[in-house]
Amino acid sequence: METKKNLYFKKNDGKRIIVRCEPECPFYMRISKRTSNEYWQLVSFTEDHTCNRRAKNKQAKTEWLAKKFVPMLRHTPEMKPNGLIVEALDKWGVKLSKYQAYRAKVRAIEMIQGAQREQYAHLREYADELRRSNPNSTVIIKCGMSDIGPVFERIYVCLEACKAAFANTCRPLIGLDACFLKGEYGGQLIAAVGKDGNNQMIPIAYAVVEAETKDSWQWFLDLLLEDLNNVQQKQYAFISDQQKGLVPAIANIGAHVEHRLCVKHLYGNWKKKTRATVVQDWEKAMQKIKAINEDAWKDMMQLPPSMWTRSAFRTDTQCDLQVNNMCEAFNMAVLEYRDKPIITLLEGLKHYITVRIVKQKELMLRYRGNICPRIQQILEKAKRAVGGWFPTWHGDNDFNLFSVTNGVDTYTVNLHTKTCACRKWDLTGIPCCHALVCIWHNKADPESYVSPYYSSGLVLVLLDLMVLFWFSSGLLCSNFVVVWFWKTNFLTCYSYIIMPSNGPKLWHASNGDPINPPIMRRAPGRPKKKRNKSNDESKGSNKLPRQFATVKCKNCGKLGHNTRTCKGKSATDREIPKGGNNINRTKRAKTTRVGGDEGETPIILSQDSQAPQIQDSQIN
C-alpha cells in the first residue's frame, strides 16, 4: 500500500510466503521458515518494478482500511462512503469501490462504538451503573428465554431528574410517540415528553421495544405512571397519534383519563380541523362540514370530541395543545443516535437530556422577567387584541364579575376563578383579551393573573410556605399565582440534574447470563433509513408538494390546460375520440412532384389523391 503497487501473496502457508506483483513485473520476494529455529528468513528478493502504478489494489482489505479510517470516523462518523473513497485515493492512491468503503466504515464504527452483539452482552452492567450513579432512577430490562439463553426484548429508562422535574413543576399533560431505529436489529424508540413552563419539551422517560404494539405500549405506560405517581399523585392526560396499539392501551388505564389526538395526524386523514374553544362554535363548524361533505362529517363524528377539539378539553391541565409537536421535536433531536448500537443509543439519549438541562437553565438565568419569554409573547399578543372590547362591572364587592362586549358578541369574565366564557383563559391559564380589559378596569397587573405554570419572581422557600398556608387555611390555589408557571419554578424544573456515569472499564460484572441480541425483524430488501411520509408532506428537502393537481390557465382562467396549449376551451369541453387519447397517429402521406419548370408552380400529388385533369392546350 505504501509503494502503491498491486502486490499479492502467491503462496502463504506455514512453511513459506511468496509475494509477487503483476505477471510482467520481475518483483519477487520469498520468505521461508527455518526448521531448526522458530524464525522466518528472507531467502530471495528482487526489488525492481517494471509495472505501472494502478488505482486498484488487492491489499486494500476491509480490516486494514477500517483501522486507517478509525481516527477520521471518530470525529466525523456521519462521513459518507463517497468521502472515504476520496480520502483513500488522496492518501494511498487506491481507488475503492462503494461497497469496499461501506464495509470498511461499518467495521471502523464497530471498532469505535463496539459491535452491536457485544453491547447487548454488557447491557446488565450498564443498567447497574445507571442505577448506581442516579439513585431512584428506573431501569428495567425485559428478556425472553431461548435455547441460547436470554434474548433482549425491551428496556425502559426513567431518570430521577426527569420524572421529579416533570411531576413537581410541569402541567400534567404527557405526549407519547415512537420512532423506528435504524440499527442492525431494528426496533422502536418509545418516548414520553412533557411541556415545561416556557412551552418547551421536557423528556420524561424512554424505552426501546421490539415493535409498536398494544402490549409494548401497555408495558411502557404502566411503568411510567408508577414512576410519576411515586413522586406525586396527579390525574395525568395524554396526547398522541392514532396508533392502533396506543389508543386501547390508554383506554385500559381508566375512563377518567383524558386522551387527546394530534390534529396534525387527523388532518392528514380528514384535511379538516376546527379551532373552536366553545361547544357552540364547534357545532357551527361541524354543520358547515356536514353541508360540504357528509361522509367527512360522519368520519369525524366517530371519534369523541374530547379527543380532538378544544371545546371539549378539560381545563385542569392548563394546556390547549392540539398537536404532538413536542414528541416530534424530541424524535428529531435524537435522530443522530437512532442508528447506533443499544448502549451507545441509550448513552446518547442521556447525554442529550443532560446538555439540554444545562442549556435551558443558562438561558433562563440570563432572562429578566417574571413570566417565561414565550408566555410573555402570547400575553403581549392578547394585549394588542383588546381594542374594541368594553367591560361592564356587575357590582360585586370584590370587583371580580364582569361582562365584556364589542357591540356584537358578549362574554362573561370572573377574575376570582380566572375564567372567561370563551374558555381560552380556562384552557391555557393565560388571560385572554376579554379578561385583560377587566384587569385593566381594576388597574391591576395582567402578569399577576397568569397561571402559576408560567410566572416567576418569588423565592422558592416563600412559595412553599405560601402553598402550605393556602391549603391549611382552606383557600383555593387557583386564586393565586400557581407555583409551577413562575420563572423560579422553571429554574426549579431544571435544577434536577443527571449525575455522571463511569465508562465500561469501571463497570462491575453482572451475575446474570449475557443477553443475546433480539430476533431479527427485517423485511425483504434493503433496510429503510427514512420513514414513509404522508400525502401532505414534502417528498424531498428541495421539492415542494404539489397541492393543486389540476393545471389552471393564466390566459383564460380555466382549468385543465396551461397558457401554451390554450385554445379558449377547458378540459371539460374537449371531445375525446372514440378510441381514447391513445389512438394511433396517421402516417404522413407520401407526395410526388409533378412538373416543375422554372417559373411554373409544381403540382404535388399525394398517395391517395387522383391525378389532375390535363387540358390539351397544356401539352406542347
XYZ file of C-alpha atoms in Angstrom:
620
model
C 0.000 0.000 0.000
C 2.851 2.400 0.781
C 4.585 1.802 -2.578
C 1.208 1.913 -4.374
C 1.995 -1.416 -6.102
C -0.514 -4.202 -6.622
C 1.300 -6.926 -4.630
C -0.337 -10.214 -3.722
C 0.514 -13.440 -1.877
C 1.126 -16.222 -4.369
C 1.870 -18.634 -1.505
C 1.073 -18.134 2.160
C 1.231 -21.192 4.391
C 3.117 -22.435 7.445
C 6.370 -23.014 5.574
C 6.798 -20.213 3.068
C 5.448 -16.875 1.874
C 5.830 -15.832 -1.766
C 4.904 -12.276 -2.798
C 4.540 -11.339 -6.471
C 3.439 -8.272 -8.411
C 1.938 -8.066 -11.909
C 2.648 -11.017 -14.261
C 5.149 -8.999 -16.338
C 6.834 -7.416 -13.321
C 10.136 -9.034 -12.084
C 9.413 -8.220 -8.429
C 9.777 -11.337 -6.302
C 10.055 -11.983 -2.556
C 10.298 -15.362 -0.843
C 10.340 -15.903 2.933
C 10.845 -19.361 4.396
C 10.602 -20.755 7.893
C 13.777 -22.398 9.230
C 13.248 -25.904 10.506
C 15.869 -25.718 13.213
C 14.762 -22.385 14.701
C 11.386 -20.755 15.131
C 12.004 -17.770 12.898
C 11.425 -16.676 9.308
C 14.219 -15.835 6.884
C 14.219 -13.786 3.684
C 15.547 -16.234 1.106
C 15.106 -14.388 -2.211
C 14.270 -10.800 -3.015
C 14.078 -8.908 -6.331
C 13.178 -5.300 -5.623
C 12.901 -3.876 -9.148
C 9.471 -2.978 -10.565
C 8.696 -2.539 -14.263
C 4.937 -2.222 -13.777
C 2.962 0.991 -13.619
C 1.008 2.181 -10.644
C -2.638 1.146 -10.563
C -5.523 2.723 -8.690
C -6.938 -0.638 -7.606
C -5.009 -2.638 -5.016
C -5.788 -6.139 -3.823
C -4.262 -5.417 -0.417
C -6.920 -2.833 0.400
C -8.648 -5.243 2.771
C -11.588 -4.290 4.971
C -9.698 -4.765 8.253
C -6.716 -2.653 7.134
C -8.938 0.118 5.779
C -11.050 0.128 8.941
C -8.002 0.691 11.151
C -6.919 3.578 8.933
C -10.412 5.111 8.947
C -10.897 4.939 12.743
C -9.215 8.323 13.587
C -11.210 10.022 10.857
C -14.610 8.494 11.698
C -14.171 9.076 15.417
C -14.635 12.811 14.797
C -16.866 12.660 11.696
C -18.967 9.474 11.951
C -21.501 10.911 9.506
C -18.999 10.806 6.605
C -20.431 9.034 3.569
C -18.682 6.195 1.686
C -18.020 8.588 -1.191
C -15.971 10.764 1.159
C -13.930 7.754 2.268
C -13.266 6.872 -1.378
C -11.814 10.342 -1.948
C -9.679 10.105 1.213
C -8.240 6.704 0.224
C -7.386 7.950 -3.260
C -5.721 11.063 -1.865
C -3.671 9.352 0.886
C -2.731 5.972 -0.603
C -3.584 6.312 -4.302
C -6.103 3.464 -4.006
C -9.476 3.663 -5.673
C -12.082 1.833 -3.597
C -15.458 0.676 -4.732
C -18.504 1.950 -2.907
C -19.044 -1.431 -1.261
C -15.415 -1.590 -0.091
C -15.754 1.832 1.525
C -19.095 0.875 3.095
C -17.749 -2.362 4.615
C -14.673 -0.554 5.923
C -16.842 2.154 7.509
C -19.101 -0.391 9.218
C -16.078 -2.192 10.627
C -14.473 1.072 11.769
C -17.681 2.154 13.540
C -17.737 -1.217 15.307
C -14.178 -0.624 16.480
C -15.149 2.793 17.835
C -18.521 2.007 19.403
C -18.235 -1.719 19.908
C -20.046 -4.392 17.954
C -23.828 -4.449 18.307
C -23.880 -8.011 19.602
C -21.187 -7.268 22.206
C -23.141 -4.277 23.554
C -26.182 -6.436 24.290
C -23.943 -8.726 26.374
C -22.934 -5.737 28.573
C -26.429 -4.279 28.919
C -26.896 -5.515 32.510
C -23.661 -3.822 33.601
C -24.777 -0.567 32.002
C -28.149 -0.707 33.783
C -26.443 -1.339 37.154
C -24.103 1.633 36.609
C -27.032 3.893 35.689
C -28.917 2.949 38.870
C -25.778 3.444 40.970
C -24.915 6.879 39.592
C -28.537 8.155 39.552
C -30.359 6.830 42.631
C -34.145 6.363 42.418
C -33.898 6.049 38.627
C -35.817 3.201 36.998
C -34.021 0.936 34.510
C -35.868 -2.273 33.648
C -34.749 -4.871 31.093
C -37.175 -7.469 29.774
C -35.788 -10.595 28.114
C -37.254 -13.718 26.608
C -35.754 -17.154 27.119
C -34.490 -19.322 24.293
C -32.114 -22.235 23.724
C -29.112 -19.893 23.560
C -30.057 -18.020 26.748
C -31.842 -14.715 27.466
C -32.811 -12.735 24.367
C -33.321 -8.989 24.557
C -36.863 -7.671 24.106
C -37.258 -4.295 25.856
C -35.529 -1.782 28.103
C -37.213 1.081 29.992
C -35.309 4.092 31.373
C -36.763 6.852 33.559
C -34.100 9.013 35.201
C -34.777 10.526 38.603
C -34.063 14.065 37.372
C -36.599 13.767 34.528
C -39.517 12.311 36.474
C -39.006 14.584 39.515
C -38.819 17.713 37.347
C -41.978 16.833 35.419
C -44.086 15.599 38.331
C -43.243 18.558 40.589
C -43.075 21.518 38.205
C -44.940 20.788 34.931
C -48.505 20.538 33.744
C -49.972 17.007 33.823
C -50.086 16.539 30.038
C -47.870 13.830 28.516
C -47.089 13.397 24.825
C -46.498 9.856 23.583
C -44.859 8.828 20.331
C -42.480 6.270 18.837
C -39.908 6.282 16.052
C -38.123 3.422 14.338
C -34.480 2.616 14.983
C -32.069 2.315 12.065
C -29.572 -0.096 13.595
C -28.833 -3.666 12.642
C -31.535 -5.148 14.859
C -34.238 -2.520 14.293
C -36.890 -1.905 16.938
C -38.812 1.145 18.100
C -37.849 4.008 20.420
C -40.826 4.981 22.616
C -40.722 8.347 24.394
C -42.883 10.268 26.885
C -42.434 14.042 26.649
C -43.985 16.900 28.654
C -44.202 20.715 28.466
C -42.258 22.988 30.796
C -43.271 26.464 31.934
C -41.923 28.033 28.742
C -43.984 25.721 26.489
C -40.899 23.723 25.528
C -40.451 19.972 25.627
C -39.014 18.123 28.587
C -38.272 14.373 28.181
C -39.726 12.165 30.912
C -38.922 8.550 30.008
C -37.930 6.440 27.023
C -37.797 2.778 26.086
C -36.516 0.523 23.323
C -39.049 -2.132 22.341
C -39.322 -4.747 19.615
C -42.368 -3.180 17.915
C -45.091 -0.605 18.472
C -47.897 -2.882 19.704
C -50.625 -2.736 22.325
C -48.599 -4.953 24.667
C -45.446 -2.813 24.422
C -47.403 0.421 24.944
C -49.272 -1.032 27.925
C -45.975 -2.160 29.459
C -44.470 1.302 28.960
C -47.499 3.206 30.338
C -47.749 1.030 33.461
C -44.110 1.688 34.333
C -44.409 5.407 33.512
C -47.465 6.035 35.680
C -45.947 4.039 38.527
C -42.828 6.223 38.436
C -44.753 9.511 38.270
C -47.273 8.579 40.943
C -44.449 7.625 43.298
C -43.232 11.227 43.024
C -46.605 12.993 43.108
C -50.161 11.765 42.652
C -51.897 13.531 39.767
C -54.563 12.905 37.165
C -52.433 12.824 34.021
C -53.691 13.436 30.485
C -52.151 12.148 27.254
C -51.812 13.328 23.648
C -50.725 11.045 20.812
C -51.479 9.937 17.276
C -53.988 7.268 16.270
C -51.622 4.323 16.639
C -53.694 1.160 16.857
C -51.879 -0.240 19.866
C -51.632 3.032 21.782
C -55.306 4.049 21.774
C -56.589 0.883 23.551
C -53.592 0.932 25.913
C -54.561 4.396 27.180
C -58.213 3.358 27.361
C -57.232 0.464 29.656
C -55.840 2.914 32.225
C -59.345 4.106 33.054
C -62.302 6.063 31.733
C -61.266 9.117 33.787
C -58.049 9.592 31.760
C -58.203 12.314 29.128
C -56.752 11.239 25.785
C -56.232 13.820 23.044
C -55.432 13.003 19.437
C -52.936 15.074 17.478
C -54.938 17.034 14.907
C -51.959 17.017 12.546
C -52.453 13.279 12.096
C -56.215 13.719 11.885
C -55.705 16.448 9.305
C -53.734 14.008 7.194
C -56.850 11.810 7.084
C -59.639 14.383 7.071
C -57.959 17.505 5.605
C -60.177 19.382 8.046
C -59.852 20.737 11.581
C -61.544 23.249 13.886
C -60.116 25.849 16.263
C -63.289 26.340 18.286
C -62.869 26.697 22.052
C -66.593 26.649 22.925
C -69.154 23.995 22.087
C -71.398 26.393 20.160
C -68.633 27.388 17.732
C -67.660 23.749 17.298
C -71.239 22.736 16.472
C -71.490 25.505 13.847
C -68.204 24.396 12.276
C -69.366 20.771 12.172
C -72.611 21.786 10.464
C -70.614 23.606 7.790
C -68.513 20.492 7.239
C -71.673 18.386 7.013
C -73.064 20.700 4.360
C -69.868 20.413 2.308
C -69.237 16.676 2.699
C -71.486 14.474 4.825
C -69.126 11.492 4.629
C -66.318 13.576 6.133
C -68.673 14.740 8.888
C -69.621 11.133 9.722
C -65.966 10.122 9.781
C -65.081 12.928 12.197
C -68.015 12.217 14.485
C -66.854 8.634 15.002
C -64.219 9.966 17.425
C -65.294 11.540 20.721
C -64.954 15.363 20.587
C -62.906 15.270 23.810
C -60.079 13.683 21.798
C -59.529 16.417 19.255
C -61.458 19.665 19.809
C -60.546 22.346 22.349
C -64.199 22.955 23.103
C -64.306 19.573 24.881
C -60.856 19.604 26.532
C -60.601 19.609 30.312
C -59.198 22.736 31.918
C -57.216 21.176 34.766
C -54.196 20.544 32.513
C -53.860 24.304 31.782
C -52.822 23.429 28.216
C -54.777 23.742 24.960
C -52.272 21.662 22.993
C -53.777 20.006 19.897
C -50.609 18.755 18.197
C -47.935 16.384 19.425
C -45.049 18.536 18.209
C -43.083 18.081 21.430
C -42.633 14.373 20.665
C -41.799 15.123 17.031
C -39.185 17.619 18.231
C -37.664 15.005 20.540
C -37.516 12.423 17.757
C -35.770 14.932 15.526
C -33.303 15.928 18.255
C -32.174 12.329 18.828
C -32.020 11.446 15.129
C -28.232 11.061 15.166
C -28.412 8.323 17.828
C -31.101 6.164 16.230
C -28.690 4.103 14.115
C -26.272 3.419 16.980
C -25.861 0.173 18.990
C -28.068 -0.242 22.054
C -25.731 1.117 24.776
C -24.454 3.914 22.530
C -28.088 4.829 21.825
C -29.086 4.923 25.496
C -25.969 6.838 26.484
C -26.579 9.298 23.633
C -30.127 9.968 24.870
C -28.840 10.516 28.391
C -26.153 12.892 27.097
C -28.710 14.887 25.086
C -31.027 15.340 28.084
C -28.076 16.355 30.288
C -26.917 19.016 27.829
C -30.481 20.286 27.374
C -30.984 20.742 31.127
C -27.831 22.846 31.375
C -28.700 24.880 28.277
C -32.244 25.669 29.435
C -31.004 26.723 32.859
C -28.374 29.060 31.392
C -30.879 30.668 29.007
C -33.404 31.356 31.759
C -30.776 32.748 34.132
C -29.930 35.396 31.535
C -33.609 36.267 31.014
C -35.036 39.165 33.004
C -38.743 38.982 33.616
C -41.361 37.416 35.826
C -43.096 35.486 33.042
C -41.348 32.945 30.833
C -40.464 34.528 27.466
C -42.769 32.521 25.218
C -45.713 33.069 27.547
C -44.920 36.776 27.659
C -45.209 36.881 23.856
C -48.651 35.257 23.992
C -49.735 37.755 26.643
C -48.493 40.705 24.561
C -50.428 39.402 21.563
C -53.599 39.266 23.673
C -52.974 42.845 24.819
C -52.900 44.006 21.192
C -56.291 42.347 20.592
C -58.011 44.294 23.395
C -59.124 47.144 21.143
C -62.896 47.313 20.633
C -63.865 45.416 23.808
C -65.592 47.262 26.674
C -66.075 45.881 30.239
C -69.101 46.280 32.487
C -68.710 45.713 36.238
C -71.735 43.957 37.783
C -71.416 45.416 41.282
C -69.865 42.639 43.384
C -67.763 43.749 46.366
C -64.561 42.114 45.112
C -64.704 43.617 41.594
C -64.485 40.174 40.019
C -67.668 39.789 37.925
C -67.702 41.474 34.503
C -69.349 41.230 31.131
C -67.344 42.252 28.071
C -68.815 43.261 24.715
C -67.709 44.712 21.406
C -71.234 45.601 20.289
C -71.823 42.209 18.658
C -70.557 39.446 20.993
C -70.672 39.362 24.795
C -68.624 37.223 27.210
C -68.726 36.871 30.988
C -65.469 37.085 32.977
C -64.781 36.048 36.576
C -61.444 37.321 37.864
C -61.806 35.370 41.121
C -61.983 31.938 39.441
C -59.863 33.123 36.476
C -62.393 32.042 33.877
C -63.881 33.531 30.716
C -66.825 32.339 28.656
C -64.551 31.971 25.607
C -62.598 29.323 27.601
C -59.191 30.471 26.342
C -58.170 31.617 29.839
C -59.535 28.381 31.315
C -57.620 26.191 28.869
C -54.243 27.948 28.850
C -54.019 29.802 32.164
C -53.095 32.972 30.215
C -55.604 35.874 30.347
C -57.455 36.407 27.072
C -58.263 39.832 25.611
C -61.663 39.854 27.394
C -60.029 39.228 30.774
C -57.347 41.855 30.136
C -59.998 44.568 29.695
C -61.436 43.707 33.096
C -57.991 43.537 34.727
C -57.120 46.984 33.380
C -60.516 48.263 34.596
C -59.391 47.309 38.128
C -55.967 48.925 37.481
C -54.271 45.600 38.222
C -51.203 43.972 36.690
C -52.070 41.393 33.966
C -48.921 39.379 34.716
C -50.205 38.602 38.209
C -53.191 36.794 36.678
C -51.091 34.470 34.546
C -51.300 30.868 35.669
C -48.527 29.838 38.079
C -47.144 27.479 35.426
C -45.697 30.478 33.566
C -44.864 33.128 36.166
C -41.787 33.891 38.262
C -40.386 36.267 40.802
C -40.780 34.692 44.281
C -38.300 32.905 46.437
C -38.815 29.142 46.433
C -38.925 28.802 50.204
C -41.530 31.576 50.440
C -43.610 29.886 47.752
C -43.556 26.598 49.627
C -44.704 28.353 52.813
C -47.497 30.116 50.892
C -48.715 26.846 49.407
C -48.842 25.251 52.848
C -50.740 28.288 54.151
C -53.290 28.162 51.327
C -54.076 24.517 51.919
C -54.173 24.832 55.702
C -56.483 27.868 55.547
C -58.831 26.226 53.045
C -58.163 28.764 50.294
C -58.146 27.704 46.637
C -54.796 27.720 44.911
C -56.475 28.978 41.742
C -56.986 32.350 43.437
C -53.256 32.890 43.472
C -50.454 32.664 41.006
C -49.652 28.962 40.914
C -46.073 27.991 41.622
C -45.467 25.788 38.607
C -45.504 28.553 35.992
C -43.198 31.094 37.630
C -39.696 31.669 36.291
C -38.399 30.436 39.618
C -40.419 27.306 39.066
C -38.878 26.953 35.613
C -35.440 27.101 37.207
C -36.618 24.570 39.779
C -37.683 22.287 36.930
C -34.157 22.310 35.544
C -32.443 22.204 38.914
C -32.801 18.403 38.903
C -29.576 17.232 37.279
C -28.456 13.921 35.825
C -25.426 12.567 37.628
C -22.422 11.409 35.539
C -21.737 7.719 34.995
C -18.493 5.771 34.591
C -17.340 4.101 31.397
C -17.309 0.366 30.593
C -13.871 -0.208 32.131
C -15.237 0.581 35.609
C -18.496 -1.353 35.358
C -18.986 -4.202 37.805
C -19.526 -7.636 36.300
C -23.113 -8.813 36.349
C -24.144 -12.133 37.855
C -26.727 -12.911 35.177
C -26.155 -14.606 31.848
C -25.109 -12.341 28.972
C -28.041 -11.020 26.986
C -28.265 -12.058 23.338
C -29.413 -9.681 20.594
C -33.120 -9.645 19.718
C -34.587 -11.790 16.995
C -34.137 -10.090 13.644
C -37.285 -8.406 12.336
C -36.118 -7.357 8.902
C -38.318 -7.140 5.845
C -37.055 -8.356 2.460
C -34.878 -5.934 0.550
C -32.639 -3.092 1.551
C -33.285 -1.737 5.093
C -35.071 1.609 5.097
C -33.438 4.642 6.671
C -36.300 7.078 6.022
C -39.878 6.921 7.218
C -42.883 6.884 4.927
C -44.207 10.419 4.554
C -47.873 11.357 4.412
C -49.535 12.822 1.344
C -49.404 16.421 2.571
C -45.661 16.315 3.362
C -42.870 17.309 1.052
C -41.204 14.280 -0.562
C -37.784 15.931 -0.585
C -35.915 18.795 1.006
C -35.743 20.659 -2.318
C -39.155 19.666 -3.641
C -42.429 21.256 -2.681
C -45.626 19.165 -2.563
C -47.936 19.674 -5.487
C -51.068 20.866 -3.743
C -53.130 21.511 -6.859
C -53.122 18.566 -9.234
C -55.203 20.391 -11.882
C -53.434 22.982 -14.028
C -55.011 26.423 -14.343
C -54.544 28.533 -17.481
C -53.344 32.095 -16.880
C -54.779 33.211 -20.212
C -58.448 32.255 -19.916
C -58.517 31.335 -16.214
C -59.970 27.871 -16.815
C -58.781 24.538 -15.502
C -57.395 21.644 -17.488
C -54.694 23.288 -19.625
C -51.941 25.908 -19.499
C -51.220 29.072 -21.482
C -49.151 27.279 -24.124
C -51.964 24.910 -25.097
C -54.822 27.360 -24.542
C -57.371 27.435 -27.389
C -60.205 29.021 -25.498
C -61.538 25.659 -24.348
C -61.400 23.987 -20.965
C -60.662 20.368 -20.225
C -64.376 19.554 -19.976
C -65.067 20.999 -23.431
C -62.643 18.737 -25.249
C -64.088 15.945 -27.340
C -62.344 12.669 -26.637
C -62.133 10.427 -29.710
C -63.838 7.084 -29.731
C -60.611 5.169 -29.291
C -59.485 7.368 -26.410
C -56.390 9.502 -26.265
C -54.074 6.605 -27.177
C -55.112 6.261 -30.800
C -52.538 5.558 -33.475
C -51.256 8.576 -35.291
C -51.931 8.649 -39.033
C -48.895 8.112 -41.156
C -47.669 11.004 -43.214
C -48.810 10.669 -46.795
C -46.145 10.273 -49.465
C -46.063 13.054 -52.041
C -44.867 13.179 -55.662
C -43.641 16.217 -57.500
C -45.054 16.651 -60.996
C -43.835 19.210 -63.469
C -41.757 21.996 -62.138
C -40.234 24.066 -64.926
C -38.802 27.348 -63.898
C -41.450 29.980 -63.335
C -44.242 27.361 -63.057
C -45.983 26.164 -59.925
C -45.289 22.457 -59.348
C -48.189 20.059 -58.804
C -47.994 17.955 -55.615
C -49.720 14.577 -55.761
C -50.471 12.678 -52.589
C -50.611 8.927 -52.412
C -54.380 8.866 -52.003
C -55.268 11.679 -54.390
C -56.171 11.362 -58.075
C -54.106 12.787 -60.897
C -55.358 16.185 -62.074
C -57.083 16.521 -65.435
C -54.681 17.982 -68.040
C -56.142 20.035 -70.916
C -54.954 19.532 -74.461
C -53.888 23.132 -74.594
C -51.369 22.490 -71.866
C -49.497 19.891 -73.938
C -46.869 21.266 -76.246
